[in-house]
Amino acid sequence: MRTMRSASRRDFLKKCVTGAAVLGAGGRMGVLAAAEEGAAFAKSRVVIARDAMLRGTGATVDSRRMLTLLDRAMQVFFDRDNPHETWKKLVRPGETVGLKVNALGGRGLSSNLQLVEAICERLQEAGIEASDIVVWDRDSDELEHVGFHIATGGNQVQCFGTDRVDYEQELVMHGSVGSRLSKILTQRCDVLINVPVLKDHDGAGVSIALKNMYGVIHNPNKYHPNGCNPYIADLNMLPEIRTKMRLTICDATTACFEGGPGYKPGYSWKNNGLMVSQDPVALDYTGWQIIERKRAEKGLKTLEGDKRAPHYIATAADAQHRLGTNDPRRIAVVEV
Amino acid sequence: MSHEFNRRSFLRCALASGAALGVGEITQLLIATPAWAGFEKQDDSRFTVEAKFYEKLPNNKKIKCKLCPRECTVGDRERGYCGVRENRSGTYYTLVHSRVCAAHIDPVEKKPLFHYLPGTLAFSLATAGCNVNCKFCQNWDISQVRPEQVPADYAPPKLVAELAKQRNCPTIAYTYSEPVIFSEYLMDAADAGHEAGVRSVAVSNGYMQEESLKKAYGKMDAVKIDLKAFTESYYKDVVVAELKPVLASLVTLRKMNKWTEIVYLVVPTLNDSEAEFQGLARWIKTNLGVDVPIHFTQFHPEYLLKNLPITPVPTLERAKAIADAEGLRYVYIGNVPGHPAQNTYCPKCRRMLVERVGFTASQMLIRKGNCPFCQQPIPGIWHA
């Protein structure tokens, strides 16, 4: 059992800045203006936690520092001094919690193992049985390839792909494409925690929280035309996803600014961070800005200039979807 | 490991198919998951062959698929729209070569091909996947899935040819899902078939690029094209494709002198206007000629279009009447067992030349390609 570590809220507040300042995008509203306007409506919070020493002096993420980083992010997000309290706000004993990771990118750009371990540890401390935690994606081989240990029984954290249990026969649909959902989502999990990766995507522009749901359906290939728009938004409208999704913890330890979704070392950077939000649109919007900043730093065109701006984000926020907000004035980005 | 497609497993499927045909009623178009196949982990490696129709792009190991007009740009580790082609480090692979998920022995009339070896059997097979997404698809459980999601057998081209010959099938039919997406396999199987004296036919949506069509369907002895509608809006909304390339494919097949028949599935309220029938018939007459058979077939609610009724027979008869009036000589009505418009009549003396009951040709009077009564040539491939 690891030693519990917690940080005080005061420490965090010292480091917090508002979202508009973090985004720093040209033409965006300034801090004051955002604060004035923001008073009129509730903002979606996106917490970004970073630790420059997350990997110590090596290449591998340090498990202890990862747990601390996760605690910091969660405590700020849920406004709690004690990391246990944050998880108790999220899950209840007896629930089965699915961690939808992303193993598509291969080694180097899939959901970080230490992050998943840390989440599992905190879930168990919040009263969730190990066997009631399911770490999953579409394919067991892909999970194994990126380092997860496949486990399908006993009193341990479960880990397997939909290939082990199949998809539902019944089609579900929002918009124009019908799909069969993973039985892990429909039959196994009461709660979904989304654990995507911060990365560029050759079609959608970026692949962060919303697009990670492509891993819950049997036919993601039918959702790729037109920059995945409106398909990403449509998919996330499915009640089976919306009603179970409680939180996104985006792995931004290694992020990718070009050449995604597969891992390309030359186009990735050690960001050593996490992003936490309950608004997947706000999180995707914020992640997109981070990727744009990195692209600018590397002398690359904007995604718009590359004809693959992630228009799906605006669609997800529109009146037909209302999955969250992409309006920077309504997003409070908190860096800790 | 996947199953070896051997004689024993084939026999089981053939017997099941034969039993179904023996009922004497309309055989379900929907092809169930093959009964012989268990759900075992499939070894992908033997189904994985480099694709023929694509180009490598300069950046980030991306490729552009050149098989169909969609021209998917596919990043590393991703698949095209069809779901059966994958980019692996900048090389594009088909994942369905010899990966048969459905195989049956069908009458060739079931394809339907009415002017092609009537009364013979076709060794019919499919792999998973499709390059469109028709909302009425009868076979969506194999066409709209990824290959690893359905049980499949390993059926290399030579084995398919051998089995077809052994079972007295003069033809291999690539059907059920969409042969466009397994073009490499189709080409190899057609070559193996021809070496063994077995012909090949494709049952296709025709949504292909000209080069891939020429190379793949150049190896076919006949092609049936599903012309889903005669408007771009229908193709966009119901098929998720485009009409124009399909019309271009029909013209190309005509120029190649490839025996071609057309099926038009009449879906109530969506593609059943008189203006559309008229436009379609006129286009066929102008661009393909009056001798190309067209089958107006009855829609049955399925997949994502369960809210519409079965096509009324009078609607099909109206479509036929319009096409007849336009001068098309071989206009059929399909999926309506016992309808007289399933028979072939001589366009000159009007005598019945081929009588069909369900999918069976019960009477075949054409002799050496001619009407036996008035000697009018009847276009088609009539004798093996």
XYZ file of C-alpha atoms in Angstrom:
720
model
C 0.000 0.000 0.000
C 1.357 3.369 -0.891
C 1.689 6.167 1.580
C -0.996 8.764 1.217
C 0.150 12.163 0.211
C -1.898 15.284 0.025
C -1.282 18.906 -0.623
C -3.206 21.808 0.789
C -5.575 23.873 -1.259
C -3.564 26.957 -0.424
C -0.571 25.495 -2.245
C -2.679 24.942 -5.295
C -4.265 28.348 -5.263
C -0.892 29.977 -5.372
C -0.290 28.239 -8.652
C -3.697 28.687 -10.173
C -4.315 30.998 -13.040
C -7.412 31.500 -15.073
C -8.057 29.676 -18.268
C -7.823 32.574 -20.638
C -4.322 33.321 -19.491
C -3.287 29.711 -19.863
C -4.725 29.416 -23.312
C -2.945 32.542 -24.408
C -4.487 32.309 -27.841
C -4.490 35.465 -29.884
C -7.846 37.179 -30.026
C -9.173 35.380 -26.970
C -10.683 37.341 -24.157
C -8.363 38.667 -21.502
C -8.465 37.555 -17.892
C -10.479 40.472 -16.625
C -13.038 40.407 -19.379
C -13.452 36.689 -18.979
C -13.928 37.092 -15.246
C -16.561 39.788 -15.712
C -18.525 37.832 -18.261
C -17.976 34.563 -16.464
C -19.780 35.818 -13.423
C -23.008 35.571 -15.378
C -22.815 31.828 -15.908
C -21.140 28.765 -14.485
C -17.875 27.818 -16.085
C -16.644 24.412 -17.064
C -13.485 23.626 -15.187
C -10.459 22.055 -16.763
C -7.622 21.358 -14.366
C -4.152 20.955 -15.815
C -1.582 19.487 -13.474
C 2.073 19.251 -14.392
C 5.191 17.936 -12.735
C 8.441 18.688 -14.495
C 10.094 15.909 -12.500
C 7.437 13.323 -13.252
C 10.051 11.066 -14.798
C 12.842 11.913 -12.415
C 16.020 11.634 -14.415
C 14.858 8.710 -16.512
C 12.341 8.106 -19.281
C 9.734 6.243 -17.278
C 7.051 7.975 -15.273
C 7.637 7.656 -11.538
C 4.640 5.960 -9.910
C 4.820 7.908 -6.679
C 5.053 11.256 -8.407
C 2.195 10.254 -10.689
C -0.029 9.521 -7.714
C 0.843 12.881 -6.241
C 0.135 14.587 -9.550
C -3.217 12.856 -9.836
C -4.101 13.856 -6.288
C -3.242 17.476 -6.963
C -5.383 17.533 -10.073
C -8.334 15.805 -8.428
C -8.218 17.880 -5.245
C -8.272 21.108 -7.182
C -10.966 19.891 -9.490
C -13.245 18.749 -6.673
C -12.095 21.433 -4.272
C -11.114 19.015 -1.529
C -8.121 18.882 0.804
C -8.076 15.121 1.015
C -7.616 12.987 -2.096
C -9.900 10.298 -0.648
C -12.738 12.748 -0.513
C -12.419 13.526 -4.192
C -12.928 9.943 -5.236
C -15.793 9.458 -2.844
C -17.545 12.285 -4.629
C -17.115 10.404 -7.857
C -17.914 6.752 -7.125
C -19.785 4.670 -4.579
C -18.860 1.255 -3.202
C -20.636 -1.473 -5.117
C -20.361 0.294 -8.449
C -18.350 -1.173 -11.275
C -16.045 1.434 -12.727
C -14.723 1.222 -16.271
C -11.532 3.040 -17.206
C -11.730 3.552 -20.952
C -8.092 3.859 -21.883
C -6.605 4.389 -25.330
C -4.194 1.743 -26.565
C -4.343 2.563 -30.265
C -1.210 4.670 -30.383
C 1.064 1.805 -29.468
C 3.884 2.009 -26.988
C 4.767 5.614 -26.370
C 1.369 7.167 -26.989
C -1.212 5.124 -25.126
C -2.812 5.767 -21.749
C 0.001 5.818 -19.243
C 0.279 2.680 -17.099
C 1.333 4.537 -13.969
C -1.632 6.866 -14.331
C -4.037 3.951 -14.647
C -2.445 2.273 -11.645
C -2.816 5.446 -9.619
C -6.485 5.772 -10.542
C -7.081 2.143 -9.619
C -5.376 2.658 -6.277
C -7.508 5.645 -5.396
C -10.684 3.922 -6.551
C -9.965 1.013 -4.251
C -9.296 3.350 -1.375
C -12.661 4.922 -2.092
C -14.305 1.541 -1.538
C -14.424 0.066 -5.030
C -13.476 -3.609 -5.093
C -10.496 -4.373 -7.307
C -12.586 -6.799 -9.319
C -15.149 -4.029 -9.879
C -12.612 -1.961 -11.792
C -12.321 -2.710 -15.505
C -9.491 -1.241 -17.552
C -10.568 -1.636 -21.139
C -10.334 -0.697 -24.773
C -11.459 -2.403 -27.973
C -8.784 -5.065 -28.277
C -6.907 -7.192 -25.729
C -3.883 -7.572 -27.973
C -3.525 -3.822 -28.268
C -3.810 -3.460 -24.486
C -1.183 -6.118 -23.951
C 1.074 -4.585 -26.571
C 1.230 -1.298 -24.691
C 1.977 -2.994 -21.380
C -1.329 -3.771 -19.687
C -1.674 -7.188 -18.118
C -4.824 -8.935 -19.274
C -6.871 -10.114 -16.278
C -10.342 -11.558 -16.508
C -11.065 -13.118 -13.151
C -10.194 -13.274 -9.479
C -10.027 -10.486 -6.978
C -7.898 -8.173 -9.049
C -8.370 -5.222 -11.335
C -9.883 -6.540 -14.546
C -8.298 -5.668 -17.847
C -9.409 -6.825 -21.277
C -10.710 -5.698 -24.633
C -14.172 -5.884 -26.121
C -12.936 -8.772 -28.246
C -13.287 -10.931 -25.110
C -16.982 -10.196 -24.604
C -18.189 -8.909 -27.979
C -20.500 -6.078 -28.909
C -24.244 -5.902 -28.381
C -26.293 -7.253 -31.260
C -28.744 -4.377 -31.067
C -27.861 -1.270 -33.043
C -27.915 2.131 -31.411
C -27.761 5.389 -33.266
C -27.704 9.145 -32.918
C -27.399 10.905 -36.236
C -26.753 8.898 -39.347
C -24.601 5.923 -38.349
C -25.789 2.875 -36.435
C -23.411 0.999 -34.153
C -23.141 -1.885 -31.767
C -21.804 -0.946 -28.356
C -19.202 -2.819 -26.358
C -20.771 -5.099 -23.767
C -18.146 -3.821 -21.344
C -19.905 -0.475 -21.484
C -23.465 -1.742 -21.579
C -23.337 -4.767 -19.279
C -20.282 -4.473 -17.085
C -19.805 -0.847 -16.126
C -21.987 1.386 -13.981
C -19.554 4.267 -14.238
C -17.202 5.351 -16.971
C -13.982 7.261 -16.415
C -12.439 8.337 -19.682
C -8.625 8.096 -19.779
C -7.634 9.355 -23.235
C -4.321 10.678 -24.509
C -3.576 14.232 -25.653
C -2.729 13.839 -29.316
C -2.945 15.016 -32.854
C -5.165 13.101 -35.270
C -4.731 13.008 -39.020
C -8.484 13.163 -39.666
C -10.211 14.805 -36.720
C -7.407 17.287 -35.995
C -7.063 16.165 -32.413
C -8.016 13.018 -30.545
C -8.604 13.628 -26.859
C -11.693 12.932 -24.731
C -14.616 12.804 -27.158
C -12.894 10.800 -29.851
C -11.744 8.186 -27.364
C -15.326 6.922 -27.454
C -14.611 5.504 -30.926
C -13.228 2.597 -28.959
C -16.638 1.618 -27.603
C -18.292 0.863 -30.972
C -17.804 -1.900 -33.484
C -17.480 0.318 -36.569
C -15.318 3.388 -35.906
C -14.256 3.379 -39.558
C -17.736 4.600 -40.491
C -17.222 7.679 -38.303
C -14.158 9.104 -40.028
C -15.430 11.042 -43.067
C -15.441 14.838 -43.020
C -12.899 15.117 -40.240
C -15.077 12.911 -38.018
C -17.660 15.681 -37.928
C -20.471 15.376 -36.789
C -19.762 11.755 -35.975
C -17.709 12.291 -32.819
C -20.407 14.517 -31.372
C -23.188 12.177 -32.459
C -21.516 9.187 -30.856
C -21.076 10.949 -27.544
C -24.805 11.698 -27.529
C -25.657 8.060 -26.994
C -27.382 7.685 -23.625
C -25.263 4.652 -22.763
C -22.203 6.919 -22.873
C -23.677 10.123 -21.486
C -25.328 8.590 -18.457
C -22.291 6.618 -17.348
C -19.524 9.119 -18.036
C -18.479 10.845 -14.834
C -15.009 12.195 -15.456
C -12.210 12.536 -17.964
C -8.630 12.206 -16.805
C -6.555 12.893 -19.884
C -3.052 11.496 -19.968
C -0.852 14.328 -21.151
C 2.405 12.877 -19.892
C 3.551 12.305 -23.452
C 1.571 14.288 -25.983
C 1.633 14.449 -29.755
C 1.398 17.547 -31.923
C 1.643 15.997 -35.397
C 1.420 12.614 -37.111
C -1.158 11.118 -34.746
C -2.823 8.950 -33.755
C 0.163 6.561 -33.976
C 3.303 7.297 -31.993
C 5.956 9.274 -33.850
C 8.835 10.133 -31.519
C 9.787 13.180 -33.568
C 6.330 14.654 -33.183
C 5.783 13.953 -29.508
C 6.898 15.785 -26.415
C 7.218 15.053 -22.733
C 4.478 17.244 -21.364
C 4.457 15.574 -17.935
C 0.899 16.533 -17.204
C -2.698 15.521 -16.701
C -5.960 17.217 -17.602
C -9.110 16.648 -15.580
C -12.628 17.763 -16.407
C -16.246 16.725 -16.373
C -16.855 18.722 -19.554
C -15.300 16.736 -22.425
C -15.868 19.561 -24.892
C -14.056 22.058 -22.723
C -11.269 19.567 -22.198
C -10.932 18.908 -25.925
C -10.981 22.627 -26.680
C -8.274 23.242 -24.090
C -6.199 20.320 -25.324
C -6.516 21.572 -28.877
C -5.072 24.952 -27.834
C -2.142 23.215 -26.148
C -1.428 21.250 -29.310
C -1.710 24.409 -31.423
C 0.809 26.165 -29.199
C 3.224 23.299 -29.561
C 2.741 23.278 -33.341
C 3.469 27.004 -33.483
C 6.559 26.477 -31.346
C 7.732 23.831 -33.815
C 7.038 26.039 -36.813
C 4.128 23.973 -38.092
C 0.937 25.289 -39.633
C -2.133 25.582 -37.490
C -4.548 22.677 -37.828
C -6.842 25.045 -39.713
C -3.959 25.804 -42.055
C -3.460 22.074 -42.431
C -7.150 21.765 -43.357
C -7.967 19.620 -40.375
C -9.141 21.916 -37.648
C -11.178 19.923 -35.116
C -14.585 21.245 -36.090
C -16.182 18.391 -34.215
C -15.571 20.351 -30.998
C -17.906 23.142 -32.071
C -20.460 20.573 -33.184
C -20.320 18.888 -29.789
C -21.108 22.235 -28.208
C -23.889 23.251 -30.581
C -27.594 23.421 -29.795
C -28.218 19.953 -31.196
C -25.640 18.311 -28.969
C -24.864 20.444 -25.894
C -22.198 18.062 -24.692
C -20.270 20.922 -23.127
C -18.821 24.271 -24.021
C -16.144 25.358 -26.469
C -16.478 28.994 -25.516
C -13.240 30.056 -23.817
C -15.174 32.608 -21.792
C -17.043 29.736 -20.223
C -14.050 27.558 -19.548
C -12.027 27.967 -16.381
C -8.643 26.436 -16.960
C -6.771 25.943 -13.711
C -3.110 25.072 -13.803
C -1.530 23.493 -10.784
C -6.516 -19.686 -34.974
C -9.126 -19.530 -37.643
C -10.599 -22.526 -39.327
C -9.183 -24.139 -42.373
C -11.826 -24.067 -45.055
C -11.756 -27.739 -45.896
C -14.053 -30.082 -47.724
C -15.801 -31.188 -44.570
C -16.657 -27.707 -43.400
C -17.657 -26.757 -46.891
C -19.933 -29.746 -47.143
C -21.753 -28.681 -44.016
C -22.368 -25.268 -45.469
C -23.342 -26.651 -48.833
C -25.826 -29.049 -47.288
C -27.378 -26.271 -45.273
C -27.665 -24.181 -48.379
C -29.121 -26.998 -50.388
C -31.715 -27.653 -47.746
C -32.753 -24.046 -47.820
C -33.112 -24.080 -51.554
C -35.166 -27.237 -51.442
C -37.962 -25.489 -49.618
C -39.087 -24.018 -52.892
C -39.879 -20.660 -51.349
C -38.011 -17.422 -51.592
C -34.622 -17.980 -50.045
C -33.653 -15.378 -47.557
C -31.265 -12.866 -48.974
C -29.818 -12.387 -45.565
C -26.851 -14.629 -45.117
C -26.418 -15.879 -41.599
C -23.063 -16.358 -39.984
C -21.714 -19.622 -41.328
C -22.674 -22.459 -39.074
C -19.357 -24.235 -39.291
C -17.323 -21.413 -37.949
C -16.647 -21.095 -34.238
C -15.622 -17.850 -32.622
C -11.958 -18.445 -32.188
C -9.224 -15.896 -32.256
C -8.165 -15.457 -35.827
C -4.584 -15.409 -36.892
C -4.460 -12.203 -38.904
C -1.152 -12.815 -40.593
C -2.311 -15.203 -43.293
C -5.150 -12.898 -44.351
C -2.911 -9.847 -44.543
C -1.610 -8.930 -47.977
C -0.362 -5.594 -49.249
C -3.166 -3.739 -50.991
C -2.942 -3.100 -54.709
C -4.639 0.238 -55.090
C -3.088 2.998 -52.993
C -0.318 5.554 -52.988
C 2.110 6.474 -50.260
C 1.996 10.100 -49.156
C 5.150 12.023 -48.321
C 4.367 12.872 -44.704
C 3.840 10.893 -41.537
C 3.501 7.474 -43.142
C 0.079 8.366 -44.478
C -1.397 6.698 -47.524
C -4.200 7.514 -49.932
C -6.422 4.627 -50.951
C -7.161 4.522 -54.673
C -9.618 1.668 -54.649
C -12.865 3.598 -54.515
C -13.817 7.220 -55.108
C -13.795 7.920 -51.395
C -9.987 8.087 -51.558
C -9.497 7.699 -47.828
C -6.357 9.307 -46.507
C -5.331 6.892 -43.798
C -2.859 7.617 -41.038
C -0.518 5.060 -39.551
C -2.356 2.407 -37.505
C -5.731 3.447 -38.897
C -8.149 1.875 -41.343
C -10.095 3.153 -44.275
C -13.846 3.626 -44.315
C -14.325 0.015 -45.372
C -12.731 -1.196 -42.142
C -10.758 -3.961 -43.838
C -7.667 -2.071 -44.994
C -5.084 -0.869 -42.547
C -2.071 1.382 -42.698
C 0.868 -0.233 -40.936
C 3.853 2.081 -40.846
C 3.083 3.554 -44.247
C 2.199 0.351 -46.060
C -1.460 -0.334 -46.730
C -2.753 -3.852 -46.231
C -5.945 -5.692 -46.947
C -6.877 -7.793 -43.938
C -9.376 -9.996 -45.769
C -7.469 -11.903 -48.405
C -8.861 -15.470 -48.270
C -10.824 -14.532 -45.126
C -14.248 -15.880 -45.979
C -17.030 -15.116 -43.507
C -19.937 -16.359 -45.644
C -20.046 -19.104 -48.260
C -23.019 -20.758 -49.873
C -24.032 -22.461 -53.060
C -26.728 -20.343 -54.674
C -28.577 -20.441 -57.954
C -27.035 -17.767 -60.151
C -30.542 -16.302 -60.437
C -30.246 -15.257 -56.805
C -27.486 -12.744 -57.577
C -29.618 -11.911 -59.664
C -28.082 -12.637 -63.046
C -30.852 -13.636 -65.470
C -28.907 -13.611 -68.728
C -25.982 -15.614 -67.429
C -25.932 -19.422 -67.459
C -29.528 -19.836 -66.257
C -30.199 -22.762 -63.979
C -26.596 -23.104 -62.842
C -25.084 -22.775 -59.403
C -22.655 -20.198 -58.128
C -20.163 -20.859 -55.379
C -20.851 -17.656 -53.490
C -18.575 -16.097 -50.924
C -17.887 -12.913 -49.035
C -15.471 -11.325 -46.638
C -16.390 -8.771 -43.999
C -16.588 -5.094 -44.897
C -18.054 -2.602 -47.318
C -17.100 0.771 -48.753
C -20.593 2.220 -48.363
C -23.177 2.082 -45.573
C -26.636 1.549 -47.080
C -29.299 2.091 -44.492
C -31.287 -0.832 -45.899
C -28.452 -3.350 -46.013
C -29.699 -6.922 -45.706
C -26.272 -8.230 -44.788
C -25.087 -5.501 -42.441
C -23.924 -8.035 -39.882
C -21.073 -8.948 -42.208
C -20.776 -5.849 -44.380
C -20.697 -3.262 -41.611
C -18.244 -4.962 -39.304
C -14.508 -5.329 -39.097
C -13.046 -8.647 -40.147
C -11.972 -9.612 -36.648
C -15.566 -9.235 -35.448
C -16.998 -12.136 -37.432
C -15.947 -15.774 -37.584
C -14.103 -16.550 -40.773
C -12.394 -19.374 -42.552
C -9.187 -19.465 -44.474
C -10.107 -20.075 -48.103
C -7.159 -19.514 -50.435
C -7.972 -18.973 -54.129
C -6.992 -22.422 -55.368
C -9.148 -24.115 -52.765
C -12.138 -21.996 -53.733
C -11.676 -22.920 -57.380
C -11.268 -26.577 -56.530
C -14.352 -26.671 -54.327
C -16.461 -24.838 -56.885
C -15.511 -27.338 -59.537
C -16.120 -30.328 -57.279
C -19.579 -29.067 -56.405
C -20.561 -28.515 -60.037
C -20.569 -24.763 -59.769
C -19.419 -23.280 -63.083
C -19.117 -19.898 -61.394
C -17.622 -18.293 -58.316
C -19.713 -15.334 -57.177
C -18.229 -12.563 -55.032
C -21.266 -11.278 -53.254
C -23.213 -10.679 -49.998
C -20.961 -7.897 -48.679
C -19.033 -5.829 -51.257
C -16.375 -7.325 -53.513
C -14.812 -3.921 -54.163
C -13.185 -4.109 -50.761
C -11.711 -7.549 -51.295
C -10.473 -6.851 -54.810
C -7.075 -8.450 -54.296
C -8.655 -11.728 -53.190
C -11.243 -11.564 -55.930
C -8.564 -11.114 -58.587
C -6.505 -14.042 -57.289
C -9.553 -16.278 -56.916
C -10.745 -15.403 -60.426
C -7.333 -16.335 -61.825
C -7.369 -19.619 -59.931
C -10.915 -20.267 -61.101
C -10.138 -19.609 -64.737
C -7.167 -21.969 -64.549
C -9.571 -24.619 -63.268
C -12.253 -23.769 -65.832
C -14.522 -21.927 -63.382
C -15.866 -18.475 -64.179
C -16.276 -15.514 -61.853
C -18.991 -12.922 -61.331
C -19.135 -9.907 -59.025
C -22.216 -8.583 -57.286
C -21.198 -5.044 -56.559
C -22.217 -1.477 -55.842
C -19.871 -0.283 -58.596
C -18.460 2.452 -56.358
C -14.918 2.111 -57.647
C -12.196 4.066 -59.320
C -11.807 3.401 -63.010
C -8.378 1.801 -62.737
C -9.331 -0.603 -59.952
C -12.543 -1.465 -61.739
C -10.722 -2.254 -64.956
C -8.154 -4.412 -63.221
C -10.437 -6.236 -60.791
C -13.626 -6.587 -62.793
C -11.621 -7.124 -65.940
C -11.195 -10.616 -64.550
C -14.944 -11.141 -64.151
C -17.130 -12.934 -66.655
C -20.178 -10.935 -65.613
C -21.015 -8.191 -63.178
C -24.201 -7.212 -61.448
C -24.301 -3.610 -60.305
C -26.626 -2.324 -57.614
C -27.664 1.083 -58.843
C -29.192 2.264 -55.605
C -31.017 5.303 -56.949
C -30.793 7.946 -59.617
C -30.198 10.978 -57.406
C -27.089 12.221 -55.666
C -29.110 13.113 -52.579
C -30.164 9.506 -52.068
C -26.610 8.321 -52.540
C -25.405 10.875 -50.008
C -28.077 10.306 -47.370
C -28.972 6.634 -47.678
C -25.896 5.025 -49.212
C -23.113 7.357 -48.014
C -21.552 7.445 -51.462
C -22.021 9.229 -54.806
C -24.059 8.412 -57.874
C -21.729 9.814 -60.516
C -18.869 7.314 -60.079
C -21.329 4.424 -60.178
C -22.730 5.624 -63.484
C -19.165 5.994 -64.734
C -18.479 2.378 -63.699
C -21.477 1.185 -65.687
C -20.233 3.000 -68.766
C -16.737 1.586 -68.277
C -18.102 -1.956 -67.961
C -20.042 -1.382 -71.152
C -16.885 -0.251 -72.942
C -15.125 -3.344 -71.636
C -17.889 -5.486 -73.166
C -18.434 -7.007 -69.758
C -21.804 -8.658 -69.382
C -23.632 -6.433 -66.904
C -27.034 -6.467 -65.273
C -28.461 -3.743 -63.049
C -30.525 -4.040 -59.898
C -32.528 -1.104 -58.621
C -33.954 -1.641 -55.139
C -37.156 0.390 -54.997
C -37.499 1.935 -51.537
C -40.903 3.473 -50.807
C -40.856 7.291 -50.680
C -37.094 7.517 -51.132
C -36.343 6.519 -54.731
C -39.700 5.550 -56.232
C -40.830 8.631 -58.125
C -41.896 8.318 -61.722
C -39.460 11.057 -62.682
C -36.609 9.026 -61.220
C -37.659 5.849 -63.008
C -37.961 7.843 -66.213
C -34.573 9.468 -65.820
C -32.948 6.162 -64.991
C -34.462 4.332 -67.969
C -33.515 7.124 -70.324
C -29.954 7.189 -69.032
C -29.581 3.432 -69.467
C -30.959 3.579 -72.997
C -28.637 6.428 -73.944
C -25.462 5.259 -72.244
C -25.670 1.490 -72.040
C -28.226 0.487 -74.616
C -31.598 -1.184 -74.474
C -30.263 -4.718 -74.045
C -28.906 -4.263 -70.512
C -31.241 -6.116 -68.130
C -32.589 -4.119 -65.226
C -34.254 -5.645 -62.178
C -36.613 -3.522 -60.087
C -36.597 -5.316 -56.765
C -38.759 -5.169 -53.708
C -37.439 -3.546 -50.548
C -37.856 -5.219 -47.166
C -37.338 -3.247 -43.944
C -33.926 -3.989 -42.484
C -30.967 -2.483 -40.617
C -31.539 1.274 -40.236
C -34.614 1.529 -42.449
C -37.152 -0.430 -40.486
C -39.692 2.363 -40.525
C -40.641 1.937 -44.173
C -43.044 -0.642 -45.607
C -42.324 -3.339 -48.150
C -42.440 -1.924 -51.657
C -45.961 -2.368 -53.051
C -45.968 -4.582 -56.132
C -47.864 -1.932 -58.178
C -44.940 0.435 -57.606
C -42.561 -2.116 -59.091
C -44.948 -2.667 -61.987
C -45.095 1.081 -62.578
C -41.291 1.203 -62.691
C -41.267 -1.645 -65.180
C -43.922 -0.011 -67.324
C -41.914 3.210 -67.506
C -38.723 1.362 -68.426
C -40.602 -0.748 -70.987
C -42.081 2.376 -72.527
C -38.624 3.890 -72.764
C -37.635 0.936 -74.899
C -35.574 -1.165 -72.516
C -35.982 -4.758 -73.612
C -35.288 -6.787 -70.486
C -36.987 -5.300 -67.471
C -37.581 -7.609 -64.521
C -39.328 -7.447 -61.183
C -37.411 -9.013 -58.324
C -38.107 -10.378 -54.834
C -41.738 -11.064 -55.803
C -41.986 -14.838 -56.229
C -44.275 -15.957 -59.011
C -44.515 -12.576 -60.705
C -44.559 -12.997 -64.492
C -41.947 -10.250 -64.841
C -39.374 -12.674 -63.481
C -39.444 -14.509 -66.800
C -37.489 -13.601 -69.921
C -39.539 -12.839 -73.020
C -38.425 -12.382 -76.592
C -38.552 -8.666 -77.386
C -39.659 -9.454 -80.941
C -42.254 -12.247 -80.801
C -43.068 -11.808 -77.060
C -42.887 -15.540 -76.392
C -41.556 -16.667 -73.022
C -37.982 -17.936 -73.286
C -36.876 -18.497 -69.687
C -39.389 -19.305 -66.988
C -38.345 -18.717 -63.379
C -39.918 -19.899 -60.168
C -38.298 -18.245 -57.205
C -34.597 -18.512 -57.901
C -34.962 -21.546 -60.115
C -34.997 -21.463 -63.901
C -37.716 -24.018 -64.546
C -37.688 -23.698 -68.321
C -34.931 -22.507 -70.642
C -35.748 -22.319 -74.352
C -33.002 -20.051 -75.708
C -30.907 -21.902 -78.256
C -27.444 -20.697 -79.243
C -28.316 -17.265 -77.972
C -31.443 -16.968 -80.100
C -35.181 -17.125 -79.632
C -36.199 -20.568 -80.916
C -39.440 -19.150 -82.311
C -38.307 -16.109 -84.292
C -34.497 -16.378 -84.168
C -34.178 -12.995 -82.470
C -30.747 -12.819 -80.791
C -31.087 -12.605 -77.019
C -28.056 -10.968 -75.401
C -26.327 -12.749 -72.542
C -24.057 -15.657 -71.716
C -26.312 -18.629 -72.143
C -24.091 -21.652 -72.338
C -21.031 -22.799 -70.417
